[in-house]
Structures are given as C-alpha cells and as structure tokens.
PDB file of C-alpha atoms in Angstrom:
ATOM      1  CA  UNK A 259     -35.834 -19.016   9.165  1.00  0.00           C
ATOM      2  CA  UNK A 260     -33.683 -19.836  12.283  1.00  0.00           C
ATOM      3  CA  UNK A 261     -35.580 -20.208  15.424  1.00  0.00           C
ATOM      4  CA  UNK A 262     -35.780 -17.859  17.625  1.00  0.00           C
ATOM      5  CA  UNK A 263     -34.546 -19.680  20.511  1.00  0.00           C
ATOM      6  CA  UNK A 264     -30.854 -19.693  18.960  1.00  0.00           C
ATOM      7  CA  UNK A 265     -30.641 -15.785  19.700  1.00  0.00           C
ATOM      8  CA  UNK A 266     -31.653 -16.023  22.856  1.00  0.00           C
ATOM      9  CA  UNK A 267     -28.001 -15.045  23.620  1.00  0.00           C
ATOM     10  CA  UNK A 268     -28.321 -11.671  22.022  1.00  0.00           C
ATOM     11  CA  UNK A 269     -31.940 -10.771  23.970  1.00  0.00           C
ATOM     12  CA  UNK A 270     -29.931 -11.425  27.069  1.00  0.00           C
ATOM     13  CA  UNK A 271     -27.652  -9.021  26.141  1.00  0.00           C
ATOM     14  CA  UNK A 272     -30.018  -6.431  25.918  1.00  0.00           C
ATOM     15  CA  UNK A 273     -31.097  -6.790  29.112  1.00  0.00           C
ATOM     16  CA  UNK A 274     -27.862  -6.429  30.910  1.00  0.00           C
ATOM     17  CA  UNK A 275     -26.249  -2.867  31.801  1.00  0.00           C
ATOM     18  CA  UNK A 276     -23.317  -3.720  32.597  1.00  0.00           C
ATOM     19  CA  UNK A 277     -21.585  -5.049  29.004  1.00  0.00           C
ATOM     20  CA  UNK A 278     -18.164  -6.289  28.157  1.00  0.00           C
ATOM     21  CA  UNK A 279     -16.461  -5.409  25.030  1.00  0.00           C
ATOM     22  CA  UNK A 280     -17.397  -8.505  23.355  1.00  0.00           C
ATOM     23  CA  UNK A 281     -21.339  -8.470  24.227  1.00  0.00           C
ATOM     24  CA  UNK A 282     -20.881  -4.538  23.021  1.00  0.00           C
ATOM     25  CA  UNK A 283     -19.418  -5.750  19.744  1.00  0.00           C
ATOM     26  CA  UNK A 284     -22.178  -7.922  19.042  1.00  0.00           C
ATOM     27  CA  UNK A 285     -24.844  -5.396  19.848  1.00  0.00           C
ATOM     28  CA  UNK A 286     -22.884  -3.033  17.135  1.00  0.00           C
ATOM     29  CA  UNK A 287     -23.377  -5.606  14.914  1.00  0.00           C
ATOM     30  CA  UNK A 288     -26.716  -6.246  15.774  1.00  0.00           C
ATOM     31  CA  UNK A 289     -27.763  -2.610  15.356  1.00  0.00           C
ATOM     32  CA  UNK A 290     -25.700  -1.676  12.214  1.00  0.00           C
ATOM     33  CA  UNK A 291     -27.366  -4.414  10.029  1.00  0.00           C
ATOM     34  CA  UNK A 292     -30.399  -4.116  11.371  1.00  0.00           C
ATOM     35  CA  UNK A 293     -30.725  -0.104  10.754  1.00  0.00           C
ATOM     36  CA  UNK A 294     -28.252   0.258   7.351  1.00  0.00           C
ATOM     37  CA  UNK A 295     -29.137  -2.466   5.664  1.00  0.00           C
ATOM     38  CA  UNK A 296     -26.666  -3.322   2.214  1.00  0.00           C
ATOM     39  CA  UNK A 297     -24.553  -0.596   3.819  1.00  0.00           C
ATOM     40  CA  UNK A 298     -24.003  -1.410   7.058  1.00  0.00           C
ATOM     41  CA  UNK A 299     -23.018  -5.532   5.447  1.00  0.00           C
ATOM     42  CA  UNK A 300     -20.766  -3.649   2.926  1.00  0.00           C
ATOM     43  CA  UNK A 301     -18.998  -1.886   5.445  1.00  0.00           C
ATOM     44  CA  UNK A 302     -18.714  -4.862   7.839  1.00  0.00           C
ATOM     45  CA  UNK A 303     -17.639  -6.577   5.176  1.00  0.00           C
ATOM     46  CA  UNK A 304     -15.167  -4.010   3.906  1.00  0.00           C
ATOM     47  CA  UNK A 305     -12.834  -4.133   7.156  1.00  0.00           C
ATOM     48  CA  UNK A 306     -11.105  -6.550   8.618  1.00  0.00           C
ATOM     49  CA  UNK A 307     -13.286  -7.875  11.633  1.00  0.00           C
ATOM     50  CA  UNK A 308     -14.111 -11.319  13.190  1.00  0.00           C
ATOM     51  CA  UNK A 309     -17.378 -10.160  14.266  1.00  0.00           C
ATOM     52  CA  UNK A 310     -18.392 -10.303  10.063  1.00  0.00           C
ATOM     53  CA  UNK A 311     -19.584 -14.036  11.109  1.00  0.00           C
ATOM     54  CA  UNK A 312     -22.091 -12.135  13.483  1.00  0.00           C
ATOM     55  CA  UNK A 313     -23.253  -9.684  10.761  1.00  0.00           C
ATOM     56  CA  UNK A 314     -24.197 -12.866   8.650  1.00  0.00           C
ATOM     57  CA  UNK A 315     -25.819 -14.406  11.297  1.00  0.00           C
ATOM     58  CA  UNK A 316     -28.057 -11.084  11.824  1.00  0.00           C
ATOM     59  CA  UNK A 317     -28.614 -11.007   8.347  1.00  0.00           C
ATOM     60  CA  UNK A 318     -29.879 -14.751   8.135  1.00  0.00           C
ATOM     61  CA  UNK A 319     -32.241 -14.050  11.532  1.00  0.00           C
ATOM     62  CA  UNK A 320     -33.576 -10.754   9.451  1.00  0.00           C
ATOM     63  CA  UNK A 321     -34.460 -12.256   6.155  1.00  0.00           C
ATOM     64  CA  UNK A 322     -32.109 -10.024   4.345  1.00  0.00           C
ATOM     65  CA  UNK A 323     -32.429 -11.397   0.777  1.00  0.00           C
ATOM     66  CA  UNK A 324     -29.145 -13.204  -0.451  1.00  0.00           C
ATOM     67  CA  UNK A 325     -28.738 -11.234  -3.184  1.00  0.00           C
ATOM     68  CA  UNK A 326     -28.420  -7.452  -0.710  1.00  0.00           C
ATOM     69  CA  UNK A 327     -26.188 -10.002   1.096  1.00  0.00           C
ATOM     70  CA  UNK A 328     -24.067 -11.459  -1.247  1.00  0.00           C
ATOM     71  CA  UNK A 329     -23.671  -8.408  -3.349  1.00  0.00           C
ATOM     72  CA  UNK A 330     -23.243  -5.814   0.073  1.00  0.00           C
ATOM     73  CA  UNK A 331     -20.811  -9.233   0.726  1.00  0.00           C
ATOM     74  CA  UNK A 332     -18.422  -9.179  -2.998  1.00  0.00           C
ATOM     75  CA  UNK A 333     -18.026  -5.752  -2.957  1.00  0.00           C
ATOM     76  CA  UNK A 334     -17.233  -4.976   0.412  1.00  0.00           C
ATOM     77  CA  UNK A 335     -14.317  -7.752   0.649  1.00  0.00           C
ATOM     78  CA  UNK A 336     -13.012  -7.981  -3.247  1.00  0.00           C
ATOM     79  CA  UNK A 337     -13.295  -4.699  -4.211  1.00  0.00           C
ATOM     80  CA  UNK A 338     -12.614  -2.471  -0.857  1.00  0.00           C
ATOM     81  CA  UNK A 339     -11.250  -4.706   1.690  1.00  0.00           C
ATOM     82  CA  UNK A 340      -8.701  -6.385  -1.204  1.00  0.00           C
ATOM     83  CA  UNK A 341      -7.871  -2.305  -2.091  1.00  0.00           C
ATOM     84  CA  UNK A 342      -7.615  -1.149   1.489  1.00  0.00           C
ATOM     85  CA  UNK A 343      -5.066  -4.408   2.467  1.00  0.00           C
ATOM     86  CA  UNK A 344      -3.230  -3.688  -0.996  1.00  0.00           C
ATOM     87  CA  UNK A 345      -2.017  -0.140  -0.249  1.00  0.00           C
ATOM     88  CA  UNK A 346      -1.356  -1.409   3.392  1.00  0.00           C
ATOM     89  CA  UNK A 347       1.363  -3.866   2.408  1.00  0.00           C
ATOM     90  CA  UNK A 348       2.502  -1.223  -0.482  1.00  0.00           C
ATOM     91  CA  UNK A 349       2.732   1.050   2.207  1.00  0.00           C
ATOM     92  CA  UNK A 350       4.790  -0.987   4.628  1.00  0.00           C
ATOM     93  CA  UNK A 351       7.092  -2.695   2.570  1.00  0.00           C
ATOM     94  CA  UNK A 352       8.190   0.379   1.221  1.00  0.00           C
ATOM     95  CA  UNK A 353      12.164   0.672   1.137  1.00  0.00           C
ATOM     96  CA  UNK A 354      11.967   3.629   3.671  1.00  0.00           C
ATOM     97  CA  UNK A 355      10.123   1.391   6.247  1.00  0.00           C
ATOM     98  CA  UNK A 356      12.096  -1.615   5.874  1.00  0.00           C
ATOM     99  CA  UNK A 357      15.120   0.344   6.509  1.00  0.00           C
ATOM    100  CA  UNK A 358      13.371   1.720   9.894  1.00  0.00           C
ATOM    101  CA  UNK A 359      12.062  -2.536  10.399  1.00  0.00           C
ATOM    102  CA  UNK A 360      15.900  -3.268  10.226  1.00  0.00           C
ATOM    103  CA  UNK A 361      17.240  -0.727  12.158  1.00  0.00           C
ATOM    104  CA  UNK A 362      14.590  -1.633  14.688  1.00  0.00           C
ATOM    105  CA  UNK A 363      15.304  -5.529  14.913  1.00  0.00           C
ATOM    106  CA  UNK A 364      19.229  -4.488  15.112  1.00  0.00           C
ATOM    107  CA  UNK A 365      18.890  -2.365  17.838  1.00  0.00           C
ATOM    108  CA  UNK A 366      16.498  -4.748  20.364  1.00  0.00           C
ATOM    109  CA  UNK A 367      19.469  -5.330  23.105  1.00  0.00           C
ATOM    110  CA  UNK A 368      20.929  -8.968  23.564  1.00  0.00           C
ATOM    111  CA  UNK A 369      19.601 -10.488  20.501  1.00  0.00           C
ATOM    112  CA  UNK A 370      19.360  -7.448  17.666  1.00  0.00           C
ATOM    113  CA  UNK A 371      22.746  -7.529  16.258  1.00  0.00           C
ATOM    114  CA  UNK A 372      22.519 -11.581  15.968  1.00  0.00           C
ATOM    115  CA  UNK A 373      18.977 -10.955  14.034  1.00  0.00           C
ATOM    116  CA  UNK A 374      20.083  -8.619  11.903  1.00  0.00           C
ATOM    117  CA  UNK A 375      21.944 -10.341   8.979  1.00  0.00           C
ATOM    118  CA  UNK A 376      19.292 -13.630   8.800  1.00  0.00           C
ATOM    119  CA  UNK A 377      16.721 -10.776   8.919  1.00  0.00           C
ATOM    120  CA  UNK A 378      18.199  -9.163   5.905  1.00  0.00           C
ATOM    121  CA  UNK A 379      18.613 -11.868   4.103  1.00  0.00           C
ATOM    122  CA  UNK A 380      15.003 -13.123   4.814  1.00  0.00           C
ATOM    123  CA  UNK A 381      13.536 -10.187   3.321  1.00  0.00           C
ATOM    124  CA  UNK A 382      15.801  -9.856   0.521  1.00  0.00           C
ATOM    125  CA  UNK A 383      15.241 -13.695  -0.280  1.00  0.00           C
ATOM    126  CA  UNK A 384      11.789 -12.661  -0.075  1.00  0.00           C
ATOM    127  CA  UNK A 385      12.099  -9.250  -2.576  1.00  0.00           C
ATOM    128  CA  UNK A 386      13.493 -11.297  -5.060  1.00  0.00           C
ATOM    129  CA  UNK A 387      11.143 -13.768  -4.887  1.00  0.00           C
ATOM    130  CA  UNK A 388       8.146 -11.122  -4.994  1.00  0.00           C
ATOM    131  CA  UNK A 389       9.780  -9.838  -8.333  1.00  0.00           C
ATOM    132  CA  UNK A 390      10.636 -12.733 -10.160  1.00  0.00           C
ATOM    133  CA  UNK A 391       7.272 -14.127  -9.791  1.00  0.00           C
ATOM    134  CA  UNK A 392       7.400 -16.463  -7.035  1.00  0.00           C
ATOM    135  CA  UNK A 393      10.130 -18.127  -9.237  1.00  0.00           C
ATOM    136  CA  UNK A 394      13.822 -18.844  -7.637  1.00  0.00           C
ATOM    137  CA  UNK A 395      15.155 -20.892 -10.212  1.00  0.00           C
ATOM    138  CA  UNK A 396      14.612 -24.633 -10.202  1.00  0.00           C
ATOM    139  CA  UNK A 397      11.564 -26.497  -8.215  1.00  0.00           C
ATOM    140  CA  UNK A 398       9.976 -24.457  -5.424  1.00  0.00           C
ATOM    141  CA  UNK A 399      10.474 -25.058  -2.075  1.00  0.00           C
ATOM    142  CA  UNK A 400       7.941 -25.429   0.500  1.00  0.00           C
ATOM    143  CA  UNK A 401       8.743 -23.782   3.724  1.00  0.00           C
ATOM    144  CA  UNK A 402       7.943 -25.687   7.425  1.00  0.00           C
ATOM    145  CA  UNK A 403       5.378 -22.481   7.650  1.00  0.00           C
ATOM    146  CA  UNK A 404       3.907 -22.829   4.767  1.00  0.00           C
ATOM    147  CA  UNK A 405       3.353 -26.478   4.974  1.00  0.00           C
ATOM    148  CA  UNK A 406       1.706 -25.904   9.138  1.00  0.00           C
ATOM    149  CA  UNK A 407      -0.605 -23.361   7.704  1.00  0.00           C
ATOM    150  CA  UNK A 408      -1.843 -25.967   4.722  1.00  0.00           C
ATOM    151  CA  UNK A 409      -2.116 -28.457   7.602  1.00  0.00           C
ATOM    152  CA  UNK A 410      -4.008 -26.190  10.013  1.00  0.00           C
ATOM    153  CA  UNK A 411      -6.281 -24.821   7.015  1.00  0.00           C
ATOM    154  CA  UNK A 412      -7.151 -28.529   6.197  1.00  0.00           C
ATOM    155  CA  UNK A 413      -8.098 -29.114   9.492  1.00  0.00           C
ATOM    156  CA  UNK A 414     -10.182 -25.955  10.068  1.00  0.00           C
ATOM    157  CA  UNK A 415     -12.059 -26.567   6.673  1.00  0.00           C
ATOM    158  CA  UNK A 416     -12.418 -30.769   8.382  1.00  0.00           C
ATOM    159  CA  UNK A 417     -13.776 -29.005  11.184  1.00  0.00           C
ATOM    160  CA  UNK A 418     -16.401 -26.520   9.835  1.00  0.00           C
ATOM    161  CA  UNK A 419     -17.524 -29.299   7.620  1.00  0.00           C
ATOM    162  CA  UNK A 420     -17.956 -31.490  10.562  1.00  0.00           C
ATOM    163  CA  UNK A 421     -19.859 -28.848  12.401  1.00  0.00           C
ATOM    164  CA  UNK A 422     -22.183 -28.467   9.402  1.00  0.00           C
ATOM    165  CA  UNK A 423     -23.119 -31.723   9.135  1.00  0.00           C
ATOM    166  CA  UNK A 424     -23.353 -31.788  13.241  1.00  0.00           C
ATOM    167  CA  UNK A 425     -25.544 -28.289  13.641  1.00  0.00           C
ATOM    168  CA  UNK A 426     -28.128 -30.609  10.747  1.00  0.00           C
ATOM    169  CA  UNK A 427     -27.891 -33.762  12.522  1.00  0.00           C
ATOM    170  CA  UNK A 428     -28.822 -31.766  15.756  1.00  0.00           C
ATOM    171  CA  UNK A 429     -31.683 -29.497  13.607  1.00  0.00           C
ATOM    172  CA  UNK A 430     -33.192 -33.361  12.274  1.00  0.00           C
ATOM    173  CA  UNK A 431     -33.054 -34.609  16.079  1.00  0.00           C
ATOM    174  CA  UNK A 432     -35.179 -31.755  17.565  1.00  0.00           C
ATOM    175  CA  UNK A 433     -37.584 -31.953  14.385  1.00  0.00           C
ATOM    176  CA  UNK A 434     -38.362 -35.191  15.174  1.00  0.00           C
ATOM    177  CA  UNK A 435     -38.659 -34.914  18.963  1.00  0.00           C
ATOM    178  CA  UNK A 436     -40.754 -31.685  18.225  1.00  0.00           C
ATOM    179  CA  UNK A 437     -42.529 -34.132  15.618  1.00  0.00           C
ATOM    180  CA  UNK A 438     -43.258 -36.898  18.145  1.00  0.00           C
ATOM    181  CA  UNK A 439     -44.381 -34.873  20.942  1.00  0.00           C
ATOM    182  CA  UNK A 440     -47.247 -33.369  18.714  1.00  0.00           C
ATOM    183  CA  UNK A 441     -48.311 -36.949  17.947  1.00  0.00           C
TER     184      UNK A 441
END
C-alpha cells in the first residue's frame, strides 16, 4: 500500500473552496472510482482522458484488486475506446468531409490556394497508401515525422524507466532512514 503521505495533495484539495479545473478533475476522479468501482475504471478507461493516470493511482491507494483493474482496464480501452476512435476516423475521413477539409484549407486567405494542391496530394498519397496496405511499391520510406515521434517515444519510455527506478531508489532511502531512526 502507498503511504498516505503521497496523497496529501488530494486531502488539500478537499479542503479548499475555491478549485481550478485541474484540482476539480482530480476530485472527479477521485470520487468516480471510489463510488463505481469496475465501472467508473471502465469508463475512465473507455475515453480518451489524461487524468486515466489519476484513476490508477486512486485505484492503487484503494486496494482495488488488479484483476477489477486490469479487466475494468482491457475492456474499457481495446474493446470501447479502440471502437469509439475507429468510427471517429471512419467518420472523418469520409469522402464528403475531405471534400469540405479541402475546400476549407483552399479558402484560408494568403496561403489557401498555395496549400491546396500539396494538400491534395498528401492525402491522396496517403489513400493509396491506406488501401494498398501500407505498401507503395519498393522499400518504405520513413518520413522526418515519423522518425521525431520514434525518437521522442524512445525518450519518453528512457524517461519513465528512469523515474521508476528513481521513485524505488527514493522509497529504499526513506526505508532506511525510517529504519535507522527506530534503532
């Protein structure tokens, strides 16, 4: 069980009256695991949020057992969330709403009509690609975006790893103090 003393934070909260959006978000998430349980993970879970981290964290201060977790956890992001994002893009790259994307990059003033024809092309490029597999004849090419979001991935995944092993190293270093002082 995590101490106490790291949700501090959250009992301050309470006290206050005057909240900002954040501190009310993290109340919400506070309450909703706390009262629903496997539903109220699923449906944190289910949309996307950046306050899920918070619902996990309530979870772990709660005792929920893994298993409500994990399984409120699966289906809320690989059955809903992957279904809810699916008939999003379905639903926005639709031919209709391209059309209306196009029109609208062609008509911003100054800059539209130059836009226009390497925007086309981009998302044709891109149509063809979608339907032939992510095959476009020969070896694939990497994009400069593609290759700065690998980059910045490896470097987030560096960084949670790092503050894995730091959050321990810190846990050890107060056990022993803690240990010491009761000597």
């Amino acid at each position: 069980r995590l101490d106490d003393e790291d949700f501090n934070e959250l009992d301050e909260i309470k006290e206050k009256e005057d909240l900002n959006l954040w501190s009310r978000a993290k109340l919400l998430m506070h309450d909703l695991v706390q009262r629903a349980g496997f539903v109220g993970i699923l449906l944190c879970a289910s949309i996307p949020n950046p306050l899920f981290d918070l619902a996990g964290l309530t979870c772990g201060h709660f005792l929920v057992p893994f298993t409500t977790f994990f399984g409120a956890t699966l289906i809320g992001k690989a059955i809903v969330k992957m279904h809810i994002q699916m008939l999003f893009v379905i639903f926005i790259f639709t031919k209709h709403h391209l059309e209306a994307l196009e029109n609208l990059v062609a008509s911003i003033p100054e800059i539209g009509p130059a836009l226009h024809a390497p925007f086309v092309e981009y998302m044709e490029k891109q149509k063809l690609k979608l339907h032939s597999g992510g095959k476009q004849g020969g070896a694939p090419t990497d994009s400069m975006i593609s290759k700065c979001f690998e980059v910045f991935l490896v470097l987030m995944i560096g960084y949670f790893v790092l503050s894995i092993v730091n959050s321990m190293a810190q846990q050890y270093h107060k056990d022993v103090v803690e240990k010491k002082k009761a000597e």
